[in-house]
PDB file of C-alpha atoms in Angstrom:
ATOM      1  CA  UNK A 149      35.583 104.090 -80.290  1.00  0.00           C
ATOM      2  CA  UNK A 150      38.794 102.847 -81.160  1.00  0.00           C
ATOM      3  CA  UNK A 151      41.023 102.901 -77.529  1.00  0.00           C
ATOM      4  CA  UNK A 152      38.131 104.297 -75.579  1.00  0.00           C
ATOM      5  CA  UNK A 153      37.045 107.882 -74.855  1.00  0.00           C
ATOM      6  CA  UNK A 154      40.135 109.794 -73.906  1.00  0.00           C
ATOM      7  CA  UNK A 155      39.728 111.613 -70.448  1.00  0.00           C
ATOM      8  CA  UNK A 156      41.742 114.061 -68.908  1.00  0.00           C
ATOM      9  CA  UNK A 157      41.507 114.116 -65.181  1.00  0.00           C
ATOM     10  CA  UNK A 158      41.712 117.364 -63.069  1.00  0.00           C
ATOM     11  CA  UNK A 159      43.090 116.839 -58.869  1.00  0.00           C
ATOM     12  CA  UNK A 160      44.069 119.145 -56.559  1.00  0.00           C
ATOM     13  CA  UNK A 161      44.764 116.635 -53.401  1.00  0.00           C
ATOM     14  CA  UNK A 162      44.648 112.546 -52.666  1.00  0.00           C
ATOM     15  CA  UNK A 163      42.751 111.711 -55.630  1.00  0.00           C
ATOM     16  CA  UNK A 164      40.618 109.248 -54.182  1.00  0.00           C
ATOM     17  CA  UNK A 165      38.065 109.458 -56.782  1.00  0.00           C
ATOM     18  CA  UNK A 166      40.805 109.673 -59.374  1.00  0.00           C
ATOM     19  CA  UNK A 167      42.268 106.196 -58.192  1.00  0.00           C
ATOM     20  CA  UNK A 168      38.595 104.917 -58.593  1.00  0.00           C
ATOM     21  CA  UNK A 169      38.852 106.009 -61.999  1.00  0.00           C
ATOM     22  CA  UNK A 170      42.310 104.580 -62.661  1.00  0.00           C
ATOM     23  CA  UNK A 171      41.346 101.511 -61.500  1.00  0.00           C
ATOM     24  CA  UNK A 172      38.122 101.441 -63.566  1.00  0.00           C
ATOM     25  CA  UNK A 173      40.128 102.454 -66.883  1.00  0.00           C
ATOM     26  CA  UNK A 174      42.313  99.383 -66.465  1.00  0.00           C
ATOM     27  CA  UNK A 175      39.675  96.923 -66.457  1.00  0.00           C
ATOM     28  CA  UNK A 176      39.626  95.160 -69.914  1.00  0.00           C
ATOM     29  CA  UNK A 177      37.281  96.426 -72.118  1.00  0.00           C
ATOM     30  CA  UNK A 178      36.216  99.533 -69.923  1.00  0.00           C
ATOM     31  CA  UNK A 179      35.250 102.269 -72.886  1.00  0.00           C
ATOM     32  CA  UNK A 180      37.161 105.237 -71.845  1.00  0.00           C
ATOM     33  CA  UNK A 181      41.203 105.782 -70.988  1.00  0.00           C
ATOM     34  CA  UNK A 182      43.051 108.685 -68.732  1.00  0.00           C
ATOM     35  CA  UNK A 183      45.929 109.999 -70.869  1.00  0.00           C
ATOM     36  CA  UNK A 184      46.295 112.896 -68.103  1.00  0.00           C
ATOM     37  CA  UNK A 185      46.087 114.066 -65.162  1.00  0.00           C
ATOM     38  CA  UNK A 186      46.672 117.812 -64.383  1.00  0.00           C
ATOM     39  CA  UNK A 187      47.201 119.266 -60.959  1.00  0.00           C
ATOM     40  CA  UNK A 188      47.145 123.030 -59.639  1.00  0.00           C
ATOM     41  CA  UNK A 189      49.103 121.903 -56.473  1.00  0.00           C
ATOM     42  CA  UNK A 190      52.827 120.038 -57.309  1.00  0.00           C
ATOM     43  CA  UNK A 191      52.515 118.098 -54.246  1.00  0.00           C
ATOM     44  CA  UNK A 192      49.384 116.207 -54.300  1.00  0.00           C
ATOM     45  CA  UNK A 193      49.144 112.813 -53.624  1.00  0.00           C
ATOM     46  CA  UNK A 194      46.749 112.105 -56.559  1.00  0.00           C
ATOM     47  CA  UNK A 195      50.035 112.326 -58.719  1.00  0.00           C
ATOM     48  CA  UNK A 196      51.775 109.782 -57.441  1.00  0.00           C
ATOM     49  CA  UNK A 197      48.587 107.803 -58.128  1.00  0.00           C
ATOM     50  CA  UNK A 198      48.728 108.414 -61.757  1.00  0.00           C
ATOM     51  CA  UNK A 199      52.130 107.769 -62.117  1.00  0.00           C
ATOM     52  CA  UNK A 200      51.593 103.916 -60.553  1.00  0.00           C
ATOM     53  CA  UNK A 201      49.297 103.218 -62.928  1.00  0.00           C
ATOM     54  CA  UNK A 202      51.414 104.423 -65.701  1.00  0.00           C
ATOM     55  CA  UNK A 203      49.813 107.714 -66.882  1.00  0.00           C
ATOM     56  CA  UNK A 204      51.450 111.131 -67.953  1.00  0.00           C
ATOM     57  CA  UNK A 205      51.093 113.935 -65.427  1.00  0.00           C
ATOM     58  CA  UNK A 206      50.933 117.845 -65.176  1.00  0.00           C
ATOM     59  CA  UNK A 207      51.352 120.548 -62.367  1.00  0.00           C
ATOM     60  CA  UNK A 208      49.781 123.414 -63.764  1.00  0.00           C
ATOM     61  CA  UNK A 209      50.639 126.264 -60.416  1.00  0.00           C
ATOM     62  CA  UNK A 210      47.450 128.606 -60.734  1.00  0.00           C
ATOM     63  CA  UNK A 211      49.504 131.041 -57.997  1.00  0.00           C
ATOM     64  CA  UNK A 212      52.024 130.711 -61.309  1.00  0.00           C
ATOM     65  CA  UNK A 213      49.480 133.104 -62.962  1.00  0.00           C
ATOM     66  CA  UNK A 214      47.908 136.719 -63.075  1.00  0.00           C
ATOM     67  CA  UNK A 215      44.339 136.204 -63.044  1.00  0.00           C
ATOM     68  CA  UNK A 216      41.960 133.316 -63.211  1.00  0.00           C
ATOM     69  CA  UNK A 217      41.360 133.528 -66.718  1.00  0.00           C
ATOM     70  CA  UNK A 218      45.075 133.336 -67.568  1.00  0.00           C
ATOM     71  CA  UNK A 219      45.391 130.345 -65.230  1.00  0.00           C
ATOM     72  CA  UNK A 220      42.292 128.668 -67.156  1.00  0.00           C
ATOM     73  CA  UNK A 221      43.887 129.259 -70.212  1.00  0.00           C
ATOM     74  CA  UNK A 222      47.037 127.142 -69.681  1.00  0.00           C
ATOM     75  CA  UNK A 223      44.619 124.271 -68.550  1.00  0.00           C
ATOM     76  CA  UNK A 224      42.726 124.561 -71.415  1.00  0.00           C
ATOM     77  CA  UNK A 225      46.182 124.381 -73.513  1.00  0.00           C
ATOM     78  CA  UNK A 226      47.266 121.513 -71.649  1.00  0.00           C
ATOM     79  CA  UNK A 227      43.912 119.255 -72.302  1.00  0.00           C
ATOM     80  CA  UNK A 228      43.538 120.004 -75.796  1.00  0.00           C
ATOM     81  CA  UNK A 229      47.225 118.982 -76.015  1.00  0.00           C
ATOM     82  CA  UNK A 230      46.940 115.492 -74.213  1.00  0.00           C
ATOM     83  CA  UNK A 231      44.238 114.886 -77.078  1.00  0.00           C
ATOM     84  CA  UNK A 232      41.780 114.424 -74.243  1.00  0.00           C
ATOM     85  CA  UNK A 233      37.371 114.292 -75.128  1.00  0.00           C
ATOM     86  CA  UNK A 234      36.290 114.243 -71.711  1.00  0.00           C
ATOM     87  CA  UNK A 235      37.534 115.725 -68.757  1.00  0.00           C
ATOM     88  CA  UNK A 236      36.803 114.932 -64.882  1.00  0.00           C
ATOM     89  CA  UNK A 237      36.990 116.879 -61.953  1.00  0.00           C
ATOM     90  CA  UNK A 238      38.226 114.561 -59.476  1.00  0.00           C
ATOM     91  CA  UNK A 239      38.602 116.979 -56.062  1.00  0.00           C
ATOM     92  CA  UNK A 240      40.087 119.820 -58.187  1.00  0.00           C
ATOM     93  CA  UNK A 241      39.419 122.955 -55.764  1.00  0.00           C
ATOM     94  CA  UNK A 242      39.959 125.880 -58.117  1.00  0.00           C
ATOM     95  CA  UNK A 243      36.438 127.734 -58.923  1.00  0.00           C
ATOM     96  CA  UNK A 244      36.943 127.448 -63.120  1.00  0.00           C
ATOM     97  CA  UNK A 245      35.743 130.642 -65.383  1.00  0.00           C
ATOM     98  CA  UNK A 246      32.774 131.093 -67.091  1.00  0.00           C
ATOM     99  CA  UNK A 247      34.300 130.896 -70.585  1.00  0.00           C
ATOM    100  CA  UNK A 248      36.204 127.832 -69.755  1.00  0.00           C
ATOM    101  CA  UNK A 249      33.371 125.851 -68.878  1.00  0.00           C
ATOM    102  CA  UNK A 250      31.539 126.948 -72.053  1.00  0.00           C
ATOM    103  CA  UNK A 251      34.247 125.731 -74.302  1.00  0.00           C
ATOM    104  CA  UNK A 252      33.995 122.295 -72.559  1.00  0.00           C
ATOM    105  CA  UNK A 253      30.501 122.157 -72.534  1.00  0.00           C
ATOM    106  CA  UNK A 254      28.749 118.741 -71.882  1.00  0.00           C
ATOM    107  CA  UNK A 255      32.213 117.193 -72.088  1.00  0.00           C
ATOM    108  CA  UNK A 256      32.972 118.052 -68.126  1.00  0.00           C
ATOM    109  CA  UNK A 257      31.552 116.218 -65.241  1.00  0.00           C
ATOM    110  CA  UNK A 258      32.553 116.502 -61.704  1.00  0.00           C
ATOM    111  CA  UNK A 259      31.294 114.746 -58.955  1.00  0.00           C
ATOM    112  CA  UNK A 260      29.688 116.373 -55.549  1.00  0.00           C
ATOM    113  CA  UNK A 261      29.281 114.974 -52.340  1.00  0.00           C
ATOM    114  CA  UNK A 262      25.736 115.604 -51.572  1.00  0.00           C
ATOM    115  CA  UNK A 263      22.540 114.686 -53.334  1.00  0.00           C
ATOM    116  CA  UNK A 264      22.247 117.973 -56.023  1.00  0.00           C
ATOM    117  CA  UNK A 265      20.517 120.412 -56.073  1.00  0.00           C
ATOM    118  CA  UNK A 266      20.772 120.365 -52.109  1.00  0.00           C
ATOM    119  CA  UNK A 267      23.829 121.253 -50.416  1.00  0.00           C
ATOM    120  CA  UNK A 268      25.557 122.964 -53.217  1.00  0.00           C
ATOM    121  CA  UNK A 269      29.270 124.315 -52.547  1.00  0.00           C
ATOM    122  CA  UNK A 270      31.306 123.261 -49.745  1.00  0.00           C
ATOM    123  CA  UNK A 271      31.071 121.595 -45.821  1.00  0.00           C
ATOM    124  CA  UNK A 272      28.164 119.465 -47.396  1.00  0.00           C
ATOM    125  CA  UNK A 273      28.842 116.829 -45.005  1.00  0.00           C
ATOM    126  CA  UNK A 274      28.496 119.197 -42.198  1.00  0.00           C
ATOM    127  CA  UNK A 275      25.346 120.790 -43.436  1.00  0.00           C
ATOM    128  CA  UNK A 276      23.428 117.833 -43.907  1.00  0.00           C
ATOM    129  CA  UNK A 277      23.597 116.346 -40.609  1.00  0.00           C
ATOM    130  CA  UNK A 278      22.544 120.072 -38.869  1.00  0.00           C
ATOM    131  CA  UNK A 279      19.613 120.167 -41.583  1.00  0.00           C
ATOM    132  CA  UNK A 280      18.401 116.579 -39.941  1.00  0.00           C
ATOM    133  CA  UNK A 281      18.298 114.713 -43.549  1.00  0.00           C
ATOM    134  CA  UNK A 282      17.611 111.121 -43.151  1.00  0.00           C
ATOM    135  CA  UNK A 283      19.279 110.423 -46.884  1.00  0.00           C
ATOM    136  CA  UNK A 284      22.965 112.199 -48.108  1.00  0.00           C
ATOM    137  CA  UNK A 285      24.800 111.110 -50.975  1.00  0.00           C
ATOM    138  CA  UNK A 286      26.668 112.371 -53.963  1.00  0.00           C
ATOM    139  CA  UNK A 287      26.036 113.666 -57.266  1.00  0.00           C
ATOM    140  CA  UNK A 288      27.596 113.192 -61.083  1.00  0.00           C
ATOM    141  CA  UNK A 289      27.091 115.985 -63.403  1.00  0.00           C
ATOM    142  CA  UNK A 290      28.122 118.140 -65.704  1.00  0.00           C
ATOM    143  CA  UNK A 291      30.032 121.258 -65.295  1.00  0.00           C
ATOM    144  CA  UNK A 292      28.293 124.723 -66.040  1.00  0.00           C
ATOM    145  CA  UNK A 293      29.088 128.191 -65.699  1.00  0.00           C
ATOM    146  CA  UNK A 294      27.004 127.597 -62.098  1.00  0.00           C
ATOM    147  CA  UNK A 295      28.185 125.784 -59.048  1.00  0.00           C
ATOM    148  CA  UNK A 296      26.998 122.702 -58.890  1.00  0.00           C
ATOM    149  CA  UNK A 297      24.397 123.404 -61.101  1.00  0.00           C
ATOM    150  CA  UNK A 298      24.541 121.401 -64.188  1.00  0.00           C
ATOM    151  CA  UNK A 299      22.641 118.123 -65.591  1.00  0.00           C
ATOM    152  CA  UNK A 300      22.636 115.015 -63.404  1.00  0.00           C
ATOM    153  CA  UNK A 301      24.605 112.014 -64.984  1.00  0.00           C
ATOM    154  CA  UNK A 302      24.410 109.441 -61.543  1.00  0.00           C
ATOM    155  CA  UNK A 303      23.762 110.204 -58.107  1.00  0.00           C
ATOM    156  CA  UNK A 304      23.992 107.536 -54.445  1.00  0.00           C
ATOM    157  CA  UNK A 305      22.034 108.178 -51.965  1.00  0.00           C
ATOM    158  CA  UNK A 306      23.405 107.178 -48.261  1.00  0.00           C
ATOM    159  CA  UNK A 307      21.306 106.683 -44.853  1.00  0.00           C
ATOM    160  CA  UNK A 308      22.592 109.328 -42.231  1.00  0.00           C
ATOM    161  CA  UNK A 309      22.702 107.541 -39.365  1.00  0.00           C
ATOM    162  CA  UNK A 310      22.043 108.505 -35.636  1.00  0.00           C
ATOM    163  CA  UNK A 311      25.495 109.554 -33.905  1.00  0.00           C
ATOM    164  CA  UNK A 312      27.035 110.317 -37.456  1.00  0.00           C
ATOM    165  CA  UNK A 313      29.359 113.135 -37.763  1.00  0.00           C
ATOM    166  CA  UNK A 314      31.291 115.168 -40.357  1.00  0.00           C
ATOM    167  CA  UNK A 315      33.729 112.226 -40.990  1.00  0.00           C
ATOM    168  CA  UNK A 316      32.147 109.233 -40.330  1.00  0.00           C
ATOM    169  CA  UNK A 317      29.514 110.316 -42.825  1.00  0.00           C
ATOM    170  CA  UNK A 318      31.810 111.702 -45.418  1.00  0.00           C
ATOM    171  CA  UNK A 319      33.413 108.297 -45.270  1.00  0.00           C
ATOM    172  CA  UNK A 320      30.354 106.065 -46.574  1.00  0.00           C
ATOM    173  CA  UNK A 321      29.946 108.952 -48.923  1.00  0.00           C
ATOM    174  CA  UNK A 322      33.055 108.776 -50.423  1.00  0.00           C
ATOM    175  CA  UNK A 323      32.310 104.932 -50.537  1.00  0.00           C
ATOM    176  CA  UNK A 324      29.528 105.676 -52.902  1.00  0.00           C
ATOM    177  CA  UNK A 325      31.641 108.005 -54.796  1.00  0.00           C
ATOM    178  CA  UNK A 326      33.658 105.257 -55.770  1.00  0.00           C
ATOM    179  CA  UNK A 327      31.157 103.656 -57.294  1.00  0.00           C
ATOM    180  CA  UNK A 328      29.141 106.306 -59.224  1.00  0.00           C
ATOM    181  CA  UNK A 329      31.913 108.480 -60.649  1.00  0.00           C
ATOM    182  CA  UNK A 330      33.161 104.785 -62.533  1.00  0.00           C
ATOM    183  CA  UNK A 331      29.834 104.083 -63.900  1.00  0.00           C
ATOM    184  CA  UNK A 332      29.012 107.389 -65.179  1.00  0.00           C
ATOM    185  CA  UNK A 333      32.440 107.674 -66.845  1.00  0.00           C
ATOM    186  CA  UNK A 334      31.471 104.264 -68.342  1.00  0.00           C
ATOM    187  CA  UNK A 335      28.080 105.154 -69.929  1.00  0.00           C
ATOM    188  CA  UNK A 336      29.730 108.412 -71.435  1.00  0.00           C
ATOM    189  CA  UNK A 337      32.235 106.090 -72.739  1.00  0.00           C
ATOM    190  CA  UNK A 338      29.332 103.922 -74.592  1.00  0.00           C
ATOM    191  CA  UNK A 339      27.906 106.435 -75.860  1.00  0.00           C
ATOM    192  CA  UNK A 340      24.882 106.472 -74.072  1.00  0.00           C
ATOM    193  CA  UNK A 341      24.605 109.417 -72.235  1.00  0.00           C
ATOM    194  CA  UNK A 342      22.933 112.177 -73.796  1.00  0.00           C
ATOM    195  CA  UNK A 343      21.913 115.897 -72.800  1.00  0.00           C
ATOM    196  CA  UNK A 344      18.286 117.509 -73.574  1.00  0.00           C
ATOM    197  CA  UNK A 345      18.722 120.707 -71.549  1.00  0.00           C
ATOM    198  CA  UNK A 346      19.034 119.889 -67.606  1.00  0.00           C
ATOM    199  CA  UNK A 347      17.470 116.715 -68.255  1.00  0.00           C
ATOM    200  CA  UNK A 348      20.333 113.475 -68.705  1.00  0.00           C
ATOM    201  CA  UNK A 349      19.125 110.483 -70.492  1.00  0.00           C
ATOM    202  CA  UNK A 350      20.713 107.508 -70.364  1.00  0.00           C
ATOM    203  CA  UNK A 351      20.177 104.963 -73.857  1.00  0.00           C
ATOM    204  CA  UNK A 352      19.669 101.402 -73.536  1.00  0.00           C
ATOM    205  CA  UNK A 353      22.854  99.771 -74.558  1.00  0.00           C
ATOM    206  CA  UNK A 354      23.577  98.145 -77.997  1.00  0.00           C
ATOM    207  CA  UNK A 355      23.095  94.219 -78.203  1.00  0.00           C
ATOM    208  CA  UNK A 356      26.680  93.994 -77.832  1.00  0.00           C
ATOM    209  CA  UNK A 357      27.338  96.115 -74.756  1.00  0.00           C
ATOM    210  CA  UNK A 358      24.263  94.093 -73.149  1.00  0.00           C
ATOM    211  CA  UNK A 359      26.210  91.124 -73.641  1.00  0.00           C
ATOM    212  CA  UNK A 360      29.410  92.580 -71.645  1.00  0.00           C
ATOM    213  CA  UNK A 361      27.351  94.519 -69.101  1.00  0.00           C
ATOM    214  CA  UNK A 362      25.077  91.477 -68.286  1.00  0.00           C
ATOM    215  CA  UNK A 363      27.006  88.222 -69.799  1.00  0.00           C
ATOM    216  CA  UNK A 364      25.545  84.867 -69.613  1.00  0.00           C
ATOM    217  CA  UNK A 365      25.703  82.668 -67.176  1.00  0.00           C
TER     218      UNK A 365
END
């Protein structure tokens, strides 16, 4: 794909995992490229992010509108615009409507801290720790009408450790987020990613993406 896959990425706050992603996107020959990134809140940090690494930028104010829908609408608007494929949830903390995520169907992933399907919604963190898991993590997938709910791209599984709280384990979660939300962007990009109902399956890569992925010594 001439350029790369064209993402759109959606923030509401520091846009950690969006800087990931940045920095991922300006690796050379990395198959996908952010042409946007749209936030419902004007002052978060994850702008200022995007506009280091050189890429156009949105504040879409969902207070700005009547109703959900509405709000959802102008998003829409503004992705098809950019001339975005893909589109990323990267810590965007607006709950998006039913018909939205229908029209963007297997072309929106997000990614959750906490190994999916457990610990759905928020305070996963939190919730772990008090349900004595030995193993947390975080999960790629695709967006549905459900939260949380739709087919697993990637997930990174993390020990929870004896004395670990909220933050300390959040932290070497968000380490691992780092990592995963890249490399599922990455396969999409190739090509290789693939949906057969909840189940994602992941193609072996073409001789020439073998080469890049795994060059000689």
């Amino acid at each position: 794909m001439a350029g790369g896959l064209k993402v759109a990425v959606l923030i509401s706050g520091r846009g950690s995992n969006l800087q990931a992603l940045l920095d991922a996107c300006a690796q050379p020959g990395f198959p996908a490229k952010i042409v946007r990134v749209i936030s419902n809140v004007a002052t978060a940090t994850g702008l200022e992010r995007a506009h280091q690494a050189g890429v156009a930028t949105e504040v879409i104010n969902h207070k700005a509108y009547p109703s959900r829908e509405a709000f959802d609408a102008a998003l829409d608007a503004a992705i098809r615009a950019s001339g975005a494929e893909l589109v990323c949830l990267a810590g965007f903390m607006r709950l998006l409507t039913p018909g939205f995520t229908e029209s963007w169907r297997d072309r929106m992933i997000n990614i959750h801290p906490s190994l999916l399907p457990s610990f759905k919604g928020l305070h996963t963190h939190q919730r772990a720790i008090e349900a004595g898991v030995k193993l947390h993590g975080c999960t790629v997938h695709f967006v549905t009408p459900d939260l949380d709910d739709g087919p697993i791209i990637a997930q990174a599984a993390v020990p929870v450790q004896d004395g670990d709280n909220e933050d300390s384990l959040s932290a070497r979660v968000l380490t691992a987020e780092h990592r995963i939300y890249p490399l599922a962007l990455k396969l999409i990009g190739e090509g290789r990613v693939s949906v057969d109902g909840r189940i994602v399956r992941v193609s072996d890569p073409a001789p020439a993406q073998a080469a890049l992925i795994n060059p000689a010594d």
